[in-house]
Short mmCIF file of C-alpha atoms and ligand atoms in Angstrom, two decimals:
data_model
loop_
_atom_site.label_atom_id
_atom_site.label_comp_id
_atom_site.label_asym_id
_atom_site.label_seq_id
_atom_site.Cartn_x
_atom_site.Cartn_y
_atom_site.Cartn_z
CA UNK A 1 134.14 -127.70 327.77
CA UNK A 2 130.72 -128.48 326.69
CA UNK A 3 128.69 -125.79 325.09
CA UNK A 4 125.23 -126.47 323.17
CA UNK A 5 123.02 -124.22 321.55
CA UNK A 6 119.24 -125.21 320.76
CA UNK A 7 116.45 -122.90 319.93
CA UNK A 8 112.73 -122.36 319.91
CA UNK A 9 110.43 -122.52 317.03
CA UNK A 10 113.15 -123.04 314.81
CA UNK A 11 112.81 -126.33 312.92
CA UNK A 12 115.70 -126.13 310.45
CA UNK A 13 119.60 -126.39 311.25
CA UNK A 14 121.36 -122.87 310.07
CA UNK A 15 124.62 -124.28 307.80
CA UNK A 16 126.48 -121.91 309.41
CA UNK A 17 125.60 -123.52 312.58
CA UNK A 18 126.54 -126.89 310.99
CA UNK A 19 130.19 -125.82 309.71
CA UNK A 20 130.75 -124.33 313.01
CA UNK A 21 129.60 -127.64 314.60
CA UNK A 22 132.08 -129.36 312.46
CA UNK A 23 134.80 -127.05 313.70
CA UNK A 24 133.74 -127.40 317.35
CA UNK A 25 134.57 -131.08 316.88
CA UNK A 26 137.70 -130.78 314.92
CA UNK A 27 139.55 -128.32 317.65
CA UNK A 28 138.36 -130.58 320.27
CA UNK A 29 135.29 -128.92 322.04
CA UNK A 30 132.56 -131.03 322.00
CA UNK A 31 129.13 -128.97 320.86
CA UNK A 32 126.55 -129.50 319.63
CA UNK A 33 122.55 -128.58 318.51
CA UNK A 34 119.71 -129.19 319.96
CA UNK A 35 116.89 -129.54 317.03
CA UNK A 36 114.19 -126.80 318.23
CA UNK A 37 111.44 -127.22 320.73
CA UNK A 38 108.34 -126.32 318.54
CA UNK A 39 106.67 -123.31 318.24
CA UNK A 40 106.74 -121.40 321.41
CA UNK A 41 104.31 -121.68 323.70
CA UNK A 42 101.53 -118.28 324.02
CA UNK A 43 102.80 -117.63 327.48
CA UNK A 44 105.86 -119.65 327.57
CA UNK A 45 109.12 -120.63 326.17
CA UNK A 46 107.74 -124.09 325.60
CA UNK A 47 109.78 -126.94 326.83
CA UNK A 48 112.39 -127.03 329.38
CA UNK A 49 116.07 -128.32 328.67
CA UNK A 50 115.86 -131.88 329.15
CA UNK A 51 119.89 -132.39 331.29
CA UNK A 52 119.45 -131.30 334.75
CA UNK A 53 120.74 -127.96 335.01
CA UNK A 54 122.63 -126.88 338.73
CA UNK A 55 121.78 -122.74 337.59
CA UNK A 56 119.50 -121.95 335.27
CA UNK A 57 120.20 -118.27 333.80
CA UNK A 58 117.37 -116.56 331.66
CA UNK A 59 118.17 -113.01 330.03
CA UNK A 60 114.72 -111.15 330.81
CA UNK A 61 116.21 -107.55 329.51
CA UNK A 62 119.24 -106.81 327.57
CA UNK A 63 118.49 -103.28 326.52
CA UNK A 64 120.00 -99.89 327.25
CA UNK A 65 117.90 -97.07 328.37
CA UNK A 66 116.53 -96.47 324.13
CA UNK A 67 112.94 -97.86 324.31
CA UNK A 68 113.67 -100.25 322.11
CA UNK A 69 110.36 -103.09 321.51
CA UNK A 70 112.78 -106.37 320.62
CA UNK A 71 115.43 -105.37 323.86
CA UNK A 72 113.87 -104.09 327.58
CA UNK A 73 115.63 -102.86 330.32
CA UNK A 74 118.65 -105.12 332.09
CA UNK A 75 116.87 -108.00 334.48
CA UNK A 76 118.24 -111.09 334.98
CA UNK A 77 117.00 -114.26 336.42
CA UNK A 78 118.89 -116.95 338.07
CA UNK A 79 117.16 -120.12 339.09
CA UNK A 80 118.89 -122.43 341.38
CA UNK A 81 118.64 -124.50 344.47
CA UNK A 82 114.74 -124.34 343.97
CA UNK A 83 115.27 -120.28 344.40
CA UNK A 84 114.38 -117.69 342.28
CA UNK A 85 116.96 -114.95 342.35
CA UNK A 86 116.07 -111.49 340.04
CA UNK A 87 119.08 -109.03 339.33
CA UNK A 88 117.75 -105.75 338.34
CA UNK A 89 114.54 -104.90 336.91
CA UNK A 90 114.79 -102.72 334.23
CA UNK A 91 111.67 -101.49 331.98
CA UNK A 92 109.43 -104.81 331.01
CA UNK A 93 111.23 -106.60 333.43
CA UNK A 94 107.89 -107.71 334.33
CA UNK A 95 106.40 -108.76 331.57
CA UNK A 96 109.59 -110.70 330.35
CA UNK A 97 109.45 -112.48 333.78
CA UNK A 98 105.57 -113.11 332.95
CA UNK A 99 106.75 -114.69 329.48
CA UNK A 100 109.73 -116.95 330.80
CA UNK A 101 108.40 -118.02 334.44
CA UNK A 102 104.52 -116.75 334.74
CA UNK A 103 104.25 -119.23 337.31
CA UNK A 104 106.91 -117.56 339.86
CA UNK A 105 105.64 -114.28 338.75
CA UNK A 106 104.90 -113.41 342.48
CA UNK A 107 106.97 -116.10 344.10
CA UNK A 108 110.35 -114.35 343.58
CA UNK A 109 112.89 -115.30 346.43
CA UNK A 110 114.72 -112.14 346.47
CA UNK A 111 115.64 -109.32 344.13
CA UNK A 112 118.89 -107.78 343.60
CA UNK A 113 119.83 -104.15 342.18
CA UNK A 114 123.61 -103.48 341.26
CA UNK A 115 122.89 -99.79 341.03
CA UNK A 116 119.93 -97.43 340.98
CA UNK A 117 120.28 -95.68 337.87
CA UNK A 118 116.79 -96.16 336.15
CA UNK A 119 117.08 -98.06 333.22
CA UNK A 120 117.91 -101.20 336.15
CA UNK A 121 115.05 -100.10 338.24
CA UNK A 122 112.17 -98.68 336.41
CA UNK A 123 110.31 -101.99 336.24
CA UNK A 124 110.56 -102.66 339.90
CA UNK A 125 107.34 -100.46 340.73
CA UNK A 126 105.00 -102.94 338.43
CA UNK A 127 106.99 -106.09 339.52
CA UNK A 128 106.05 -104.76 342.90
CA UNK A 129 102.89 -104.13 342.69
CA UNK A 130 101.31 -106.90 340.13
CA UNK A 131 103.42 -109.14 342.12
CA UNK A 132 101.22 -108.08 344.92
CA UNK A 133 97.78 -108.01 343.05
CA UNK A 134 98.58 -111.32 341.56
CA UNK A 135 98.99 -113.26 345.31
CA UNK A 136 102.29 -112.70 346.92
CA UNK A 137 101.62 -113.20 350.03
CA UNK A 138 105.33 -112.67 351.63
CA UNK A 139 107.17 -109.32 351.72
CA UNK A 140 109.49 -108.90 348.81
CA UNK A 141 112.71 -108.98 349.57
CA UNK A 142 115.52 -106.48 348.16
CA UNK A 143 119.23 -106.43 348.26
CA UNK A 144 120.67 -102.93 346.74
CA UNK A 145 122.85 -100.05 347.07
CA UNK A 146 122.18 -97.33 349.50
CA UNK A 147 119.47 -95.33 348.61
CA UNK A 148 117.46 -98.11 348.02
CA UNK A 149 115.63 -97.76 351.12
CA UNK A 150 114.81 -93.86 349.93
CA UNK A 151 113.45 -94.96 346.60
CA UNK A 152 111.24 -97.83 347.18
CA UNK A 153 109.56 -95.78 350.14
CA UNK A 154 109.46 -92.98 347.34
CA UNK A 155 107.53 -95.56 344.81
CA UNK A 156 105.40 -96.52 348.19
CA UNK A 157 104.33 -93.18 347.92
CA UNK A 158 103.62 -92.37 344.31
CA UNK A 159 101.55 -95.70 344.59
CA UNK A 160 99.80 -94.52 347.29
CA UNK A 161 95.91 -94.16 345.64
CA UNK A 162 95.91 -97.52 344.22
CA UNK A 163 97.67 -99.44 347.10
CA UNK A 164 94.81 -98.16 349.28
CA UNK A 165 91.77 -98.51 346.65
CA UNK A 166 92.86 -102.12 345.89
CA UNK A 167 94.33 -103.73 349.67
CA UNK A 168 91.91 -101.37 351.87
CA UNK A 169 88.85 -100.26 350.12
CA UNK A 170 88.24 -102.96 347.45
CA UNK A 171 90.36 -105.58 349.56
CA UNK A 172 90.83 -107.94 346.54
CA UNK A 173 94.48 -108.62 346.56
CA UNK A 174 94.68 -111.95 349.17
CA UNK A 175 97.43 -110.10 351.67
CA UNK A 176 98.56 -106.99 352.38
CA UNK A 177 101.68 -108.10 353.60
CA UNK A 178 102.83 -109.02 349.70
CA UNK A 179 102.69 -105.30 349.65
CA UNK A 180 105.77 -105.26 352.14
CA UNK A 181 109.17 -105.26 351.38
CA UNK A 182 112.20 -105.89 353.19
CA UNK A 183 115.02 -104.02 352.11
CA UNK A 184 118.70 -104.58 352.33
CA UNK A 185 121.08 -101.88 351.98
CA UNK A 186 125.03 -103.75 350.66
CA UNK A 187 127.83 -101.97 351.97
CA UNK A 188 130.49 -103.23 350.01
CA UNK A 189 132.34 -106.52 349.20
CA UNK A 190 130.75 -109.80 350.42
CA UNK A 191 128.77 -112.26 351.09
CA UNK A 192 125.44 -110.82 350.78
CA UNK A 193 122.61 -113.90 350.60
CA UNK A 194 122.77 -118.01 351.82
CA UNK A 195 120.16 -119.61 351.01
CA UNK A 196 118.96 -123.18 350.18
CA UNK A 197 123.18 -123.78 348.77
CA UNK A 198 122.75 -120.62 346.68
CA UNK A 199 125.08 -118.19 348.02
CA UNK A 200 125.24 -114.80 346.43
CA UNK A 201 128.33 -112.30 346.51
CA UNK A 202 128.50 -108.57 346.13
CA UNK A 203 131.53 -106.91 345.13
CA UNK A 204 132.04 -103.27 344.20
CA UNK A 205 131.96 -102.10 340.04
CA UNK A 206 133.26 -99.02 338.22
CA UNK A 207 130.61 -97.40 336.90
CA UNK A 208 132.20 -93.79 336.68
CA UNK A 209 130.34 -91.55 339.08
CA UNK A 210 127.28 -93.76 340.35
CA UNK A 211 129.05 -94.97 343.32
CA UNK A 212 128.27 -97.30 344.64
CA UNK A 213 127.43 -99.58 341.80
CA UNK A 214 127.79 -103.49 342.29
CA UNK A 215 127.88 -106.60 340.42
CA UNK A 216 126.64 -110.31 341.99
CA UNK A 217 128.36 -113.68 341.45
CA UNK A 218 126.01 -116.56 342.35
CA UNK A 219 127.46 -119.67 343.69
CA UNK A 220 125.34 -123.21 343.88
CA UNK A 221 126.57 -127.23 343.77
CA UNK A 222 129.92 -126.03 342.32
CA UNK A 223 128.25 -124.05 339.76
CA UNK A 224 129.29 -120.16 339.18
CA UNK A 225 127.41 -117.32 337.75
CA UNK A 226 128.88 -113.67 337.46
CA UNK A 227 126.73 -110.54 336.59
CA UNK A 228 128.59 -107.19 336.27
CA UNK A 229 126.28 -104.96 336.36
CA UNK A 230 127.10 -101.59 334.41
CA UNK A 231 130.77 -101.18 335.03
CA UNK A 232 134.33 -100.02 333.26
CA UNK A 233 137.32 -102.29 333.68
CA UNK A 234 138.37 -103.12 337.58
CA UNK A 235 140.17 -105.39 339.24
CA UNK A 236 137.28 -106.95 341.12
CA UNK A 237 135.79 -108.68 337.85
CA UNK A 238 138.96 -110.52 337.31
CA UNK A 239 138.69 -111.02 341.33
CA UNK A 240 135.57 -112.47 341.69
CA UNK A 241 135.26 -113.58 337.70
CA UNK A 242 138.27 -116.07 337.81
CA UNK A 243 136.76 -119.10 336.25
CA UNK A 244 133.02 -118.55 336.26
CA UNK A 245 131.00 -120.87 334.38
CA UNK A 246 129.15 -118.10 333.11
CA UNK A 247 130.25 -114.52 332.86
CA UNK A 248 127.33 -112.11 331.79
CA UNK A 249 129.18 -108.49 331.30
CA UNK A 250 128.10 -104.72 330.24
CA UNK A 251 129.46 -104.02 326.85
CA UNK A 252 129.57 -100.90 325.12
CA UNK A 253 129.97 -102.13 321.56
CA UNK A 254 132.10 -100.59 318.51
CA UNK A 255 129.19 -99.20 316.79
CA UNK A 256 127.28 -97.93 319.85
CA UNK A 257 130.43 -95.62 320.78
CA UNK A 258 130.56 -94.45 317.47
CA UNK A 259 126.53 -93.15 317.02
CA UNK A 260 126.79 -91.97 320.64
CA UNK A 261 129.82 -89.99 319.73
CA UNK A 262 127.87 -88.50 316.54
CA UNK A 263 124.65 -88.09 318.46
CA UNK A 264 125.93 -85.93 321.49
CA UNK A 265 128.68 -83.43 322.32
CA UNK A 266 131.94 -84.62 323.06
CA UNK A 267 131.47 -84.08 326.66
CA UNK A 268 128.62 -86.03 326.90
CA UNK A 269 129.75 -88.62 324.41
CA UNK A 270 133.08 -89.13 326.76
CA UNK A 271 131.06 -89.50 329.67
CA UNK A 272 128.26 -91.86 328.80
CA UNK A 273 131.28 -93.81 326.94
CA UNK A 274 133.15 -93.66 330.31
CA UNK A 275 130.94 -95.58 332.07
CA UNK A 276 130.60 -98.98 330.60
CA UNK A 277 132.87 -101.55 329.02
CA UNK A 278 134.73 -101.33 325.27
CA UNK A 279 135.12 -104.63 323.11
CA UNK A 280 138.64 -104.69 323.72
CA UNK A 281 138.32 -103.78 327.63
CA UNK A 282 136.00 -106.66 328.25
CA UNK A 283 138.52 -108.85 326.12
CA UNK A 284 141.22 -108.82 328.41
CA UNK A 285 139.12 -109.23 331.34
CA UNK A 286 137.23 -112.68 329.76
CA UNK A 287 140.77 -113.44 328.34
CA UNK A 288 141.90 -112.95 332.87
CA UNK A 289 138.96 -114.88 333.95
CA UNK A 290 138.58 -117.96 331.30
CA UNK A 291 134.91 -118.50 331.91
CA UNK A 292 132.79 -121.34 330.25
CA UNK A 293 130.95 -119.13 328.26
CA UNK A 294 131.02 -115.37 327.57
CA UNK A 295 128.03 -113.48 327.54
CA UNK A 296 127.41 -109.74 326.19
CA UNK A 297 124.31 -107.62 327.96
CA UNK A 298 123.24 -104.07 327.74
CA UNK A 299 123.77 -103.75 324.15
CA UNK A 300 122.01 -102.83 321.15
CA UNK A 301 121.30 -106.69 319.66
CA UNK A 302 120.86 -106.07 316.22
CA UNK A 303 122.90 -108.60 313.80
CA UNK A 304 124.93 -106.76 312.45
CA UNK A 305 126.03 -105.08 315.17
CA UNK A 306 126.19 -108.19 317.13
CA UNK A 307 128.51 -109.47 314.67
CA UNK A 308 131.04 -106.21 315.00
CA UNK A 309 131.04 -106.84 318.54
CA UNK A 310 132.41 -110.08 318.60
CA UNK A 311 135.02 -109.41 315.60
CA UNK A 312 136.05 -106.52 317.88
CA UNK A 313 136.35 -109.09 320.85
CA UNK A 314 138.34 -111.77 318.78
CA UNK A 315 140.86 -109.21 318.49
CA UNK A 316 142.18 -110.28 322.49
CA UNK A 317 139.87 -113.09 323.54
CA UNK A 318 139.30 -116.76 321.76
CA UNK A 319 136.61 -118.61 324.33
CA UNK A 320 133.71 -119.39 323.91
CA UNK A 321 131.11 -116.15 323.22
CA UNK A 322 127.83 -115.04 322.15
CA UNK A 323 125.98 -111.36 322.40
CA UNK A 324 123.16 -112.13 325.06
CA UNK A 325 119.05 -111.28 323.90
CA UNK A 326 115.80 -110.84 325.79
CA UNK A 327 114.36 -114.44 326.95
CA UNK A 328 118.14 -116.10 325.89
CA UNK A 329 117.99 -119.50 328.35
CA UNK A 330 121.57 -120.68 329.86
CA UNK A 331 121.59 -123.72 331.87
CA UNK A 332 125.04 -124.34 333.37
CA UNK A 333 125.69 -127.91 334.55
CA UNK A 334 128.22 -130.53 332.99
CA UNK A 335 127.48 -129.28 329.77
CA UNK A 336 126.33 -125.08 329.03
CA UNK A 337 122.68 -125.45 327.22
CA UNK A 338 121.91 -122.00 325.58
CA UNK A 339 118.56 -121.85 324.18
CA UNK A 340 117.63 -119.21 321.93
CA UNK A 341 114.14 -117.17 321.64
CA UNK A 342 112.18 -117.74 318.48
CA UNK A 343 113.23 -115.34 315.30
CA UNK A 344 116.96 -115.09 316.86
CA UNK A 345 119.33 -113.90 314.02
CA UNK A 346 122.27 -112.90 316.48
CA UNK A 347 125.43 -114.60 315.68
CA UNK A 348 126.02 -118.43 316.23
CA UNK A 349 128.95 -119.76 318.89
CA UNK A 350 132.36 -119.44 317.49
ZN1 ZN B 401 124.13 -97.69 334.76
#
């Protein structure tokens, strides 16, 4: 099991990442550090990780639905196979894309939505349509729930004034037909995209009433990825899960359930709690599936907080973990790179 950890802009090794080095070693898994890129680039994350990477995982949005500046709304991409795969597009979605990739800002293979609630979606409307004024020149393609259909030709039409003043008054955007999209609607469990090696699966979530909800595993050169979209324990995590390299999974931390419970009524506080993930839920499931590395989204990233999160996890799961944050770079291959964004203070691998 090979997990390393480098980060941007950040010239001097942490102790703490040292003695937990040193304890990698000693219990036999070999980690290590990479020393830090440099500064970050203005528009970029600055260098690339040097090993050859079969999926390369970057954690655009991490957020919850609080408009929060340092967290935006869930998007994930997934490079692989010479693809570029985007799951979900929650608010900034763009601009984090812009920040990691700029140069596949409108060259995006396909995008993928586990479920339309709007904190996943609300950035597809300026992906869409800066995608388009910025020279995509193919339709964008779309893999969601039903209803998808319904509310991209809903955005169509909101975007109606500036669609036609830029593509057929002004005409300054190269091709009208990057304004097209083609749109699949999943139906339930399966094999959803093949492409290029990259295969991606759909499988069916728990995410309380907002049925259907769905979370993705991506497959390429014997490489695994799982995504779980917003979702409460079930059966087809540990199904579809069982040893990922990399499993990236909704968490509804300690100290989130307790503010939401002292913010809101009971009722609501129940049912906003019901729909997601506890510490010790998503224990037994990453203690089921024995992934590579464990990876927290759609949580409030704060250090301290961070911190309770994974004390709450140790109580039922040992493996390898780490709380996930915006622009957070995982290359899976024969060793796990995880880069971290500049300033990171979120808690090391243990
Ligand atoms: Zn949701």
């Amino acid at each position: 099991m090979n997990v390393c950890i480098g980060s941007w802009g950040v010239g001097v090794l942490q102790k703490r990442r040292i003695a937990k080095l040193v304890f990698a070693f000693l219990i036999g898994i070999s980690a290590l550090i990479i020393p830090g890129a440099g500064p970050a680039a203005m528009d970029g994350l600055g260098e690339r990780p040097a090993e050859a990477a079969a999926i390369r995982v970057t954690m655009l949005g991490t957020g919850t639905p609080l408009p929060v500046a340092t967290q935006y709304g869930a998007s994930t991409l997934v490079e692989a196979g010479g693809q570029a795969l985007l799951f979900d597009c929650g608010r900034g979605c763009g601009i984090r894309l812009a920040q990691a990739r700029r140069e596949i800002f409108n060259k995006l293979d396909a995008v993928f939505l586990t479920h339309l609630h709007s904190d996943h979606v609300v950035g597809l409307p300026d992906l869409w349509l800066n995608g388009w004024t910025q020279g995509r020149r193919a339709p964008l393609s779309i893999w969601g729930p039903v209803g998808t259909k319904d509310m991209m030709t809903g955005i169509r039409s909101a975007f109606a004034f500036d669609t036609h003043m830029r593509g057929e008054v002004e005409r300054v955007p190269a091709s009208m037909t990057g304004l097209q999209t083609d749109i699949v609607e999943i139906s339930g469990d399966g094999v959803i995209f093949r492409q290029g090696g990259v295969t991606v699966t759909a499988f069916l979530v728990d995410h309380a009433a907002i049925d259907p909800a769905f979370g993705f595993r991506i497959d390429y050169d014997g490489k695994s990825v799982l995504l779980s979209g917003d979702t409460r324990p079930t059966e087809n995590l540990v199904k579809y899960g069982s040893s990922v390299d990399l499993f990236i999974l909704d968490v509804m931390s300690p100290m989130m359930i307790k503010n939401v419970r002292a913010q809101r009524t009971s009722r609501e506080a129940e049912i906003i709690i019901g729909h997601h993930m506890t510490a010790s839920q998503a224990a037994e499931i990453f203690a089921r599936t024995g992934p590579r590395l464990a990876v927290y989204t759609h949580t409030i990233n704060k250090s301290a907080v961070a911190a309770n999160l994974i004390a709450a996890t140790r109580e039922g799961y040992a493996g390898p973990l780490l709380v996930g944050e915006d622009l957070m770079e995982i290359s899976i291959g024969a060793k796990i790179l995880v880069r971290r964004p500049p300033g990171s203070a979120l808690p090391a691998l243990d």
